[in-house]
Coordinates of C-alpha atoms in Angstrom, one line a residue:
Chain A
M13 CA -2.8 -21.5 24.4
K14 CA 0.0 -23.3 22.3
K15 CA 3.5 -22.9 22.0
S16 CA 4.2 -20.4 20.1
I17 CA 6.9 -21.9 16.9
D18 CA 9.4 -18.9 17.7
P19 CA 11.2 -19.2 21.2
R20 CA 11.3 -15.5 21.9
I21 CA 7.6 -15.5 22.2
N22 CA 7.2 -18.6 24.4
R23 CA 9.7 -16.4 26.7
L24 CA 7.3 -13.4 27.1
D25 CA 4.6 -13.2 29.5
L26 CA 2.1 -11.8 26.3
P27 CA -1.6 -10.4 27.9
E28 CA -5.5 -11.5 28.2
N29 CA -6.2 -10.5 25.7
K30 CA -10.2 -11.0 25.7
D31 CA -11.3 -8.3 28.0
G32 CA -12.1 -5.5 24.8
K33 CA -10.2 -3.0 26.8
E34 CA -9.0 0.2 24.5
I35 CA -4.9 0.5 25.2
L36 CA -4.3 2.9 23.4
H37 CA -6.0 7.0 24.1
A38 CA -6.3 9.6 22.5
L39 CA -3.1 11.2 21.4
E40 CA -0.4 7.9 22.5
E41 CA 0.5 8.1 19.2
W42 CA 1.3 12.1 18.9
E43 CA 0.4 15.3 16.7
T44 CA 1.0 14.0 13.0
Y45 CA 4.7 15.7 11.2
E46 CA 3.5 16.7 7.2
V47 CA 7.5 15.0 5.6
F48 CA 9.3 17.2 2.9
H49 CA 11.6 15.4 1.4
Q50 CA 14.6 16.7 -1.4
K51 CA 15.9 13.8 -3.5
K52 CA 19.4 15.8 -4.0
R53 CA 21.3 19.4 -3.5
G54 CA 19.6 21.8 -5.7
D55 CA 16.7 20.2 -5.8
Q56 CA 12.9 20.6 -4.3
H57 CA 12.1 19.2 -1.3
I58 CA 8.4 18.0 -2.1
H59 CA 5.6 16.5 0.4
T60 CA 5.5 12.6 0.4
G61 CA 3.4 11.6 2.9
I62 CA 3.5 12.2 7.3
V63 CA 4.9 10.8 10.3
H64 CA 4.4 10.9 14.0
A65 CA 5.9 12.4 17.2
A66 CA 7.0 13.9 20.4
N67 CA 8.5 16.7 18.9
P68 CA 9.8 17.6 15.7
E69 CA 13.4 16.3 16.0
L70 CA 12.2 12.6 17.1
A71 CA 9.3 13.8 13.6
L72 CA 13.1 14.0 12.0
I73 CA 14.1 10.7 13.5
M74 CA 10.9 8.8 12.1
A75 CA 11.1 10.2 9.2
K76 CA 14.6 9.4 8.0
E77 CA 13.2 6.2 8.3
A78 CA 9.6 6.4 6.4
F79 CA 11.2 8.2 3.7
G80 CA 15.6 8.5 3.7
R81 CA 15.5 4.4 4.8
R82 CA 15.6 3.4 0.3
R83 CA 16.4 5.8 -1.8
Q84 CA 18.5 9.0 -2.2
T85 CA 18.3 11.2 0.5
A86 CA 20.0 14.9 0.9
N87 CA 17.4 15.9 3.2
L88 CA 14.7 16.8 5.0
W89 CA 11.5 19.4 6.5
V90 CA 9.0 18.2 8.6
V91 CA 6.2 20.6 10.2
R92 CA 4.0 19.9 12.5
S93 CA 0.7 19.7 10.4
K94 CA -1.6 22.1 12.5
D95 CA 1.2 24.4 12.0
V96 CA -0.1 24.3 7.7
T97 CA -2.2 27.0 6.3
A98 CA -4.0 25.7 2.7
S99 CA -6.4 26.4 0.1
L100 CA -9.2 25.2 -0.3
Y101 CA -9.7 22.3 -3.5
E102 CA -13.7 24.0 -3.6
D103 CA -12.1 27.2 -5.0
A104 CA -9.6 26.2 -7.7
D105 CA -11.6 29.0 -9.6
I106 CA -9.1 31.2 -7.9
F107 CA -6.9 29.8 -10.0
L108 CA -8.0 30.1 -13.6
T109 CA -7.5 33.5 -13.8
T110 CA -4.8 32.1 -17.0
P111 CA -6.6 31.7 -19.9
E112 CA -6.8 35.0 -20.1
K113 CA -3.8 36.1 -19.4
T114 CA -1.8 34.7 -22.5
Y115 CA 0.0 38.0 -23.0
R116 CA 1.9 36.5 -20.0
E117 CA 3.3 33.4 -21.7
A118 CA 6.6 32.8 -23.8
S119 CA 4.4 32.0 -26.8
D120 CA 2.8 34.1 -27.4
Y121 CA 5.1 36.1 -29.1
Y122 CA 5.3 35.9 -32.1
C123 CA 6.8 38.2 -35.5
M124 CA 8.8 36.2 -37.8
D125 CA 6.1 37.1 -40.1
R126 CA 6.5 40.8 -40.3
I127 CA 10.0 40.2 -40.0
R128 CA 10.2 38.7 -43.4
K129 CA 7.8 40.7 -44.8
Y130 CA 9.9 43.8 -44.3
Q131 CA 13.3 42.4 -45.3
Q132 CA 11.5 41.5 -48.8
E133 CA 10.3 44.6 -48.8
H134 CA 13.3 46.5 -48.5
G135 CA 16.2 43.8 -49.9
I136 CA 17.9 42.6 -46.2
K137 CA 18.7 39.5 -46.6
D138 CA 17.9 36.8 -43.9
R139 CA 20.3 35.6 -41.8
K140 CA 19.6 33.0 -41.3
E141 CA 18.2 32.0 -44.8
D142 CA 20.7 29.8 -46.0
R143 CA 20.3 27.2 -43.1
R144 CA 17.5 27.1 -43.5
K145 CA 17.2 25.7 -47.1
K146 CA 20.3 23.5 -45.9
K147 CA 18.3 21.4 -43.4
E148 CA 15.0 21.5 -45.8
S149 CA 17.6 19.9 -48.1
D150 CA 19.4 17.5 -46.1
Chain B
M23 CA 3.5 -6.0 1.1
Y24 CA 0.1 -7.9 1.6
G25 CA -2.2 -5.9 0.7
N26 CA -5.5 -8.0 0.3
T27 CA -9.1 -6.7 1.8
Y28 CA -12.1 -9.0 1.5
I29 CA -15.2 -6.3 1.4
E30 CA -18.2 -7.8 2.2
L31 CA -20.6 -7.0 0.7
S32 CA -24.8 -6.5 1.0
D33 CA -26.7 -6.2 -2.0
K34 CA -28.6 -2.2 0.4
A35 CA -26.8 -1.4 -2.8
K36 CA -29.5 1.7 -2.1
S37 CA -28.0 2.3 1.9
L38 CA -25.1 3.8 -0.1
L39 CA -26.7 6.5 -1.4
E40 CA -28.9 7.7 0.7
G41 CA -29.1 11.0 2.5
E42 CA -26.1 12.1 -0.7
D43 CA -27.4 15.4 -1.9
P44 CA -27.4 14.7 -5.5
Q45 CA -25.9 16.9 -7.0
K46 CA -22.3 17.0 -5.2
L47 CA -22.6 12.4 -5.8
A48 CA -23.0 13.8 -9.4
E49 CA -19.8 16.1 -9.0
F50 CA -17.8 14.2 -7.3
E51 CA -18.6 10.5 -10.1
A52 CA -17.9 13.0 -13.2
R53 CA -13.9 14.1 -11.3
I54 CA -14.0 10.9 -11.2
A55 CA -14.8 9.6 -14.1
A56 CA -12.5 11.7 -15.7
G57 CA -9.6 10.2 -14.3
E58 CA -9.2 12.7 -11.4
K59 CA -7.8 11.8 -8.1
I60 CA -10.2 12.9 -5.1
E61 CA -8.6 14.6 -2.3
P62 CA -8.8 14.2 2.5
K63 CA -10.9 17.4 2.0
D64 CA -13.1 17.0 -0.8
W65 CA -17.2 16.4 -0.5
M66 CA -17.2 12.7 -0.4
P67 CA -20.1 9.8 0.1
K68 CA -20.3 8.7 3.4
A69 CA -20.3 5.6 2.4
Y70 CA -17.1 5.8 0.6
R71 CA -15.2 7.6 3.2
K72 CA -16.3 4.5 5.3
Q73 CA -14.8 1.5 3.1
L74 CA -11.6 2.9 2.2
I75 CA -11.6 3.9 6.5
R76 CA -12.3 -0.2 6.3
M77 CA -9.8 -1.0 3.4
I78 CA -7.3 1.2 4.3
E79 CA -7.3 -0.3 7.8
Q80 CA -7.2 -3.8 7.3
H81 CA -4.6 -3.5 5.3
A82 CA -2.4 -1.4 7.3
H83 CA -2.9 -4.4 9.7
S84 CA -1.8 -6.4 7.4
E85 CA 1.0 -5.5 6.9
I86 CA 2.2 -4.7 10.6
V87 CA 0.4 -8.4 11.1
G88 CA 2.2 -9.3 8.8
A89 CA 6.1 -8.9 9.8
L90 CA 5.2 -11.7 12.6
P91 CA 5.5 -14.5 10.5
E92 CA 8.5 -13.4 8.9
G93 CA 10.3 -12.1 12.0
T94 CA 10.4 -15.0 13.6
W95 CA 13.2 -16.2 11.5
I96 CA 15.3 -13.2 11.6
T97 CA 17.2 -14.7 15.0
R98 CA 17.7 -18.4 12.9
A99 CA 18.3 -16.6 9.0
P100 CA 20.8 -19.3 7.6
G101 CA 23.5 -17.1 7.7
F102 CA 24.3 -13.0 7.7
R103 CA 23.5 -11.0 4.2
R104 CA 19.9 -13.2 4.5
K105 CA 19.5 -12.4 8.2
L106 CA 20.3 -8.6 6.9
A107 CA 18.0 -9.5 4.4
L108 CA 15.0 -10.4 6.3
M109 CA 15.7 -7.4 8.9
A110 CA 15.0 -4.7 6.6
K111 CA 12.0 -6.7 4.7
V112 CA 10.1 -6.8 8.1
Q113 CA 11.2 -3.1 8.8
D114 CA 10.2 -2.2 5.1
E115 CA 6.8 -3.7 6.6
V116 CA 6.3 -2.1 9.5
G117 CA 7.4 1.0 7.3
H118 CA 3.7 0.4 5.2
A119 CA 1.7 0.0 7.9
Q120 CA 3.3 4.2 8.9
L121 CA 2.2 5.5 5.2
L122 CA -1.0 2.7 5.1
Y123 CA -2.7 4.1 8.6
S124 CA -1.2 7.8 8.0
A125 CA -3.3 7.6 4.6
A126 CA -6.5 6.2 6.8
E127 CA -6.0 8.7 9.1
T128 CA -6.6 11.2 6.3
L129 CA -10.4 10.1 6.3
G130 CA -11.4 10.7 9.9
K131 CA -10.1 7.9 12.2
T132 CA -7.1 8.2 14.4
R133 CA -4.2 5.6 14.1
E134 CA -5.2 5.0 18.4
N135 CA -8.7 3.7 17.3
M136 CA -7.3 1.8 14.1
L137 CA -4.7 -0.3 16.5
N138 CA -7.0 -0.5 19.1
D139 CA -9.6 -2.3 16.6
L140 CA -7.2 -4.3 14.8
I141 CA -6.0 -5.6 19.0
N142 CA -9.5 -6.1 19.6
G143 CA -10.7 -8.2 16.6
K144 CA -12.8 -5.6 15.7
S145 CA -11.3 -5.0 12.4
K146 CA -9.4 -7.7 9.7
Y147 CA -5.8 -8.4 8.2
S148 CA -4.6 -10.6 5.8
N149 CA -5.9 -14.7 6.7
V150 CA -3.0 -15.5 5.1
F151 CA -1.0 -14.6 8.8
N152 CA -2.8 -16.4 10.7
Y153 CA -0.7 -19.5 10.2
P154 CA 2.7 -20.6 10.9
A155 CA 5.7 -20.1 8.9
L156 CA 7.2 -23.5 10.0
T157 CA 10.3 -23.5 8.7
W158 CA 12.8 -21.6 6.4
A159 CA 11.3 -22.3 3.7
D160 CA 8.1 -21.1 4.6
T161 CA 9.8 -17.4 5.3
A162 CA 11.5 -17.4 1.7
I163 CA 7.0 -19.3 -0.6
I164 CA 5.9 -16.1 2.0
S165 CA 8.8 -14.1 0.7
W166 CA 7.8 -14.9 -2.8
L167 CA 4.2 -15.6 -3.9
I168 CA 3.2 -13.8 -0.9
D169 CA 4.4 -10.9 -1.8
A170 CA 3.5 -10.9 -5.4
G171 CA 0.2 -11.5 -4.8
A172 CA 0.3 -8.8 -2.3
I173 CA 2.1 -6.8 -5.8
I174 CA -0.4 -7.9 -7.9
N175 CA -3.5 -6.8 -5.6
Q176 CA -1.6 -3.5 -4.4
V177 CA -0.5 -1.8 -8.2
T178 CA -4.3 -2.3 -9.1
N179 CA -5.2 -0.5 -6.7
S180 CA -2.3 2.6 -7.1
K181 CA -4.9 3.2 -9.9
G182 CA -8.0 3.8 -7.7
S183 CA -9.5 7.2 -6.8
Y184 CA -8.0 8.3 -3.4
G185 CA -5.6 10.9 -3.4
P186 CA -3.3 9.5 -0.6
Y187 CA -3.7 5.5 -0.6
C188 CA -2.6 5.6 -4.2
R189 CA 0.1 7.8 -3.3
A190 CA 1.4 4.8 -0.4
L191 CA 0.6 2.3 -2.4
E192 CA 2.9 4.0 -5.4
R193 CA 5.7 3.5 -2.6
I194 CA 5.3 0.1 -1.8
C195 CA 4.3 -1.1 -4.4
S196 CA 8.5 0.9 -5.5
E197 CA 9.7 -1.2 -2.3
E198 CA 8.3 -4.4 -3.0
S199 CA 10.4 -5.5 -5.6
F200 CA 13.2 -6.2 -3.2
H201 CA 10.8 -8.5 -0.9
L202 CA 10.2 -9.6 -4.4
K203 CA 13.7 -11.5 -6.0
Y204 CA 15.0 -11.1 -2.2
G205 CA 11.8 -14.4 -1.7
H206 CA 12.7 -15.4 -5.0
D207 CA 16.3 -16.4 -4.8
N208 CA 15.7 -18.0 -1.7
V209 CA 13.1 -20.6 -2.9
V210 CA 15.8 -20.6 -6.4
F211 CA 18.8 -21.2 -3.8
L212 CA 15.9 -23.8 -1.4
A213 CA 14.4 -25.5 -4.6
T214 CA 18.7 -26.3 -6.7
G215 CA 20.2 -27.8 -3.4
T216 CA 20.6 -30.9 -1.9
P217 CA 17.6 -33.3 -2.5
Q218 CA 16.6 -32.3 1.8
Q219 CA 16.6 -28.7 0.7
R220 CA 13.9 -29.2 -2.5
E221 CA 12.2 -31.2 -0.2
M222 CA 12.0 -28.7 2.5
V223 CA 10.6 -25.8 0.2
Q224 CA 8.5 -28.6 -1.9
E225 CA 6.4 -28.7 1.9
A226 CA 6.3 -25.1 2.7
L227 CA 4.7 -24.9 -0.6
N228 CA 2.4 -27.5 -0.3
R229 CA 1.3 -26.2 3.5
W230 CA 1.2 -21.7 1.5
W231 CA -0.1 -23.2 -1.9
Q232 CA -4.0 -22.9 0.2
P233 CA -3.8 -19.6 1.8
I234 CA -1.8 -18.2 -1.3
M235 CA -5.7 -19.9 -4.0
H236 CA -7.0 -18.1 -0.1
F237 CA -5.4 -14.8 -0.9
H238 CA -6.8 -12.6 -3.2
G239 CA -10.8 -14.0 -1.3
P240 CA -13.7 -15.6 -2.3
P241 CA -14.6 -14.4 -5.2
D242 CA -17.0 -11.9 -5.3
K243 CA -21.2 -11.9 -5.4
I244 CA -21.9 -9.0 -7.7
S245 CA -24.1 -6.7 -7.2
D246 CA -25.8 -3.4 -7.4
H247 CA -23.0 -3.0 -4.4
T248 CA -19.6 -4.4 -6.1
E249 CA -20.9 -1.7 -9.2
I250 CA -21.0 1.6 -7.3
L251 CA -17.7 0.4 -5.4
M252 CA -16.1 -0.8 -9.4
R253 CA -17.7 2.8 -10.1
W254 CA -16.3 5.3 -7.1
K255 CA -12.8 3.3 -8.3
V256 CA -12.7 1.5 -4.8
K257 CA -12.9 -1.6 -6.1
M258 CA -10.2 -1.9 -9.2
A259 CA -10.6 -5.8 -10.0
T260 CA -12.3 -8.7 -8.6
N261 CA -11.6 -11.6 -6.6
D262 CA -11.1 -13.8 -9.4
D263 CA -9.2 -11.4 -12.3
M264 CA -6.4 -11.1 -9.1
R265 CA -6.7 -14.5 -8.8
E266 CA -6.3 -15.3 -12.9
R267 CA -3.4 -12.6 -12.7
F268 CA -1.4 -14.5 -10.3
L269 CA -1.9 -17.9 -12.0
D270 CA -0.8 -16.4 -14.6
E271 CA 2.3 -14.3 -13.8
Y272 CA 3.9 -17.6 -11.3
V273 CA 2.6 -20.8 -11.6
P274 CA 5.1 -21.3 -14.6
K275 CA 7.9 -20.2 -12.4
I276 CA 6.8 -22.2 -9.8
W277 CA 7.4 -25.2 -12.3
D278 CA 10.6 -24.0 -14.2
L279 CA 11.5 -25.2 -10.6
G280 CA 10.7 -28.5 -11.6
L281 CA 8.1 -28.6 -8.4
T282 CA 4.5 -29.3 -7.6
I283 CA 1.5 -27.6 -7.1
P284 CA -0.6 -30.0 -4.5
D285 CA -3.8 -29.0 -7.1
Q286 CA -4.1 -31.9 -10.0
K287 CA -6.8 -29.5 -11.5
L288 CA -4.7 -26.7 -12.3
K289 CA -3.9 -26.2 -15.7
K290 CA -4.4 -23.6 -18.5
N291 CA -7.8 -23.9 -21.1
E292 CA -5.8 -22.6 -23.9
K293 CA -9.8 -22.3 -25.2
T294 CA -11.2 -19.9 -22.5
G295 CA -7.5 -18.7 -21.6
K296 CA -8.1 -19.3 -18.7
W297 CA -7.8 -21.0 -15.3
E298 CA -8.9 -24.3 -14.2
Y299 CA -8.0 -25.4 -10.8
T300 CA -10.1 -27.1 -8.0
E301 CA -11.6 -24.3 -5.2
P302 CA -9.6 -23.5 -2.3
D303 CA -11.7 -24.7 1.7
W304 CA -13.5 -21.1 1.4
E305 CA -15.0 -22.7 4.9
E306 CA -12.2 -22.8 5.9
F307 CA -11.1 -19.5 5.0
K308 CA -14.1 -18.1 6.3
R309 CA -13.6 -20.2 9.8
V310 CA -10.0 -18.8 10.0
I311 CA -10.7 -14.9 9.6
N312 CA -13.2 -15.3 12.8
G313 CA -10.2 -15.6 14.6
D314 CA -10.3 -19.7 14.7
G315 CA -6.7 -20.5 13.4
P316 CA -3.0 -21.7 13.6
C317 CA -1.5 -18.1 15.3
N318 CA -4.6 -15.7 15.2
K319 CA -4.2 -15.5 19.3
E320 CA -1.0 -15.5 19.7
R321 CA -1.0 -12.2 16.4
L322 CA -2.7 -10.9 18.4
Q323 CA -0.9 -11.0 21.5
V324 CA 2.4 -10.8 20.8
R325 CA 1.0 -6.4 19.6
R326 CA -0.7 -6.3 22.3
W327 CA 2.7 -7.0 24.8
A328 CA 4.3 -4.6 22.2
V329 CA 1.7 -2.1 22.9
E330 CA 1.5 -2.9 26.4
R331 CA 5.2 -2.4 26.8
G332 CA 6.2 0.5 24.4
A333 CA 3.0 2.9 26.6
W334 CA 5.2 4.2 29.3
V335 CA 7.8 5.8 26.7
R336 CA 4.5 7.1 24.8
R337 CA 3.3 8.8 27.7
A338 CA 7.0 10.2 29.0
L339 CA 7.2 12.4 25.6
I340 CA 4.0 13.8 25.3
K341 CA 3.2 17.4 26.2
A342 CA -0.2 18.3 27.4
D343 CA -0.4 21.4 24.8
S344 CA -0.1 18.5 22.0
K345 CA -3.5 19.1 19.7
Y346 CA -4.3 15.7 17.3
T347 CA -4.5 17.2 13.8
V348 CA -5.7 15.1 10.8
P349 CA -2.8 14.5 8.6
L350 CA -3.0 16.5 4.9
A351 CA -2.3 14.1 3.0

């Protein structure tokens, strides 16, 4: 081989690379862990990616290198991928119950019209009338 | 950093869709057309999965091999601050490989298989890393202009349809902004320095111009195949479009420094708004990508050396009851 321009590489005893051998075997990169990142105290932990590691403690170290080396980080969680139970995207219709449940939404309640009508009929002064008029004239 | 992938297209566009359930295919295409992302457990055409594994895997290999030409200069970086910055950049590249391998894994290929295919030469990586960084100025040109080319590519691909790939790319792009600034700073320092420094950076630019023009790959053959990959938002722009964007943004910045780009034909045609340039040597590109470049052999041998030397650590830590699980997202 031609001499490398990197003196460190010239010092290595580099292997031949023509045998086509599979040099990595199954699971040599270990199990996968899902990483959850919390930016600052009080924030939610948010899924941010995965790492491979031999155990949870090492997974945390890997996660710190992969996801905590640049941005602000308060806390990390790692969870074995195999321990996560997820809903199925095909079953997304189970979440489709909201349209007929508008009674759960604050925005579905409006009774000011009734109050004003009642106040007008019974000569009760609208507390907010002055403020409203001022706002309109501004 | 280094996201350029060469999709070699055949014209057998129909074979992309062969044997797929028409109704599922229609739903899949409707979802993409509506701008929704595809997630790992969703139904997807076999060709979509295959093409994405190939793209993301090549991108990951490019990151990991791309760390080598610049890594060469860590021990000889001029000054402590530059040494620290270069170490951080090289660490970023390896970190980006991790993100990308994970994204490819969600499609069903294990990381071990990807690394084996890299070392055995079955899967490719970005061609530019088969060239050496002969001087410090070469590392400056790589950090600035190769990373710039990669960012253009990665920003484009981050608008694609596969969720895990897009998420990885967004994170990568935000980290790369430092690489670009760092590279530019180094080039400016040399270009505004002593006559020897100027000469050094000009020579590095001369050496790297052709690899830079190769970077986004040869002009695409426009075929039905390309059209389908673009409809599936696997391929987001033609190679020529990305090259054009690169030239638009960076040629003026190179000229700002009074450096000469080694292509006398290079100019922007004011009428068409397109760049005119000498086609780079695509035969050389093919030759190098197929193994016959100045550094191909060394790069793979170094990777293999690292994998073999680390084997005892990996095996010592593994427990008998470990079980591989495809990552979720």
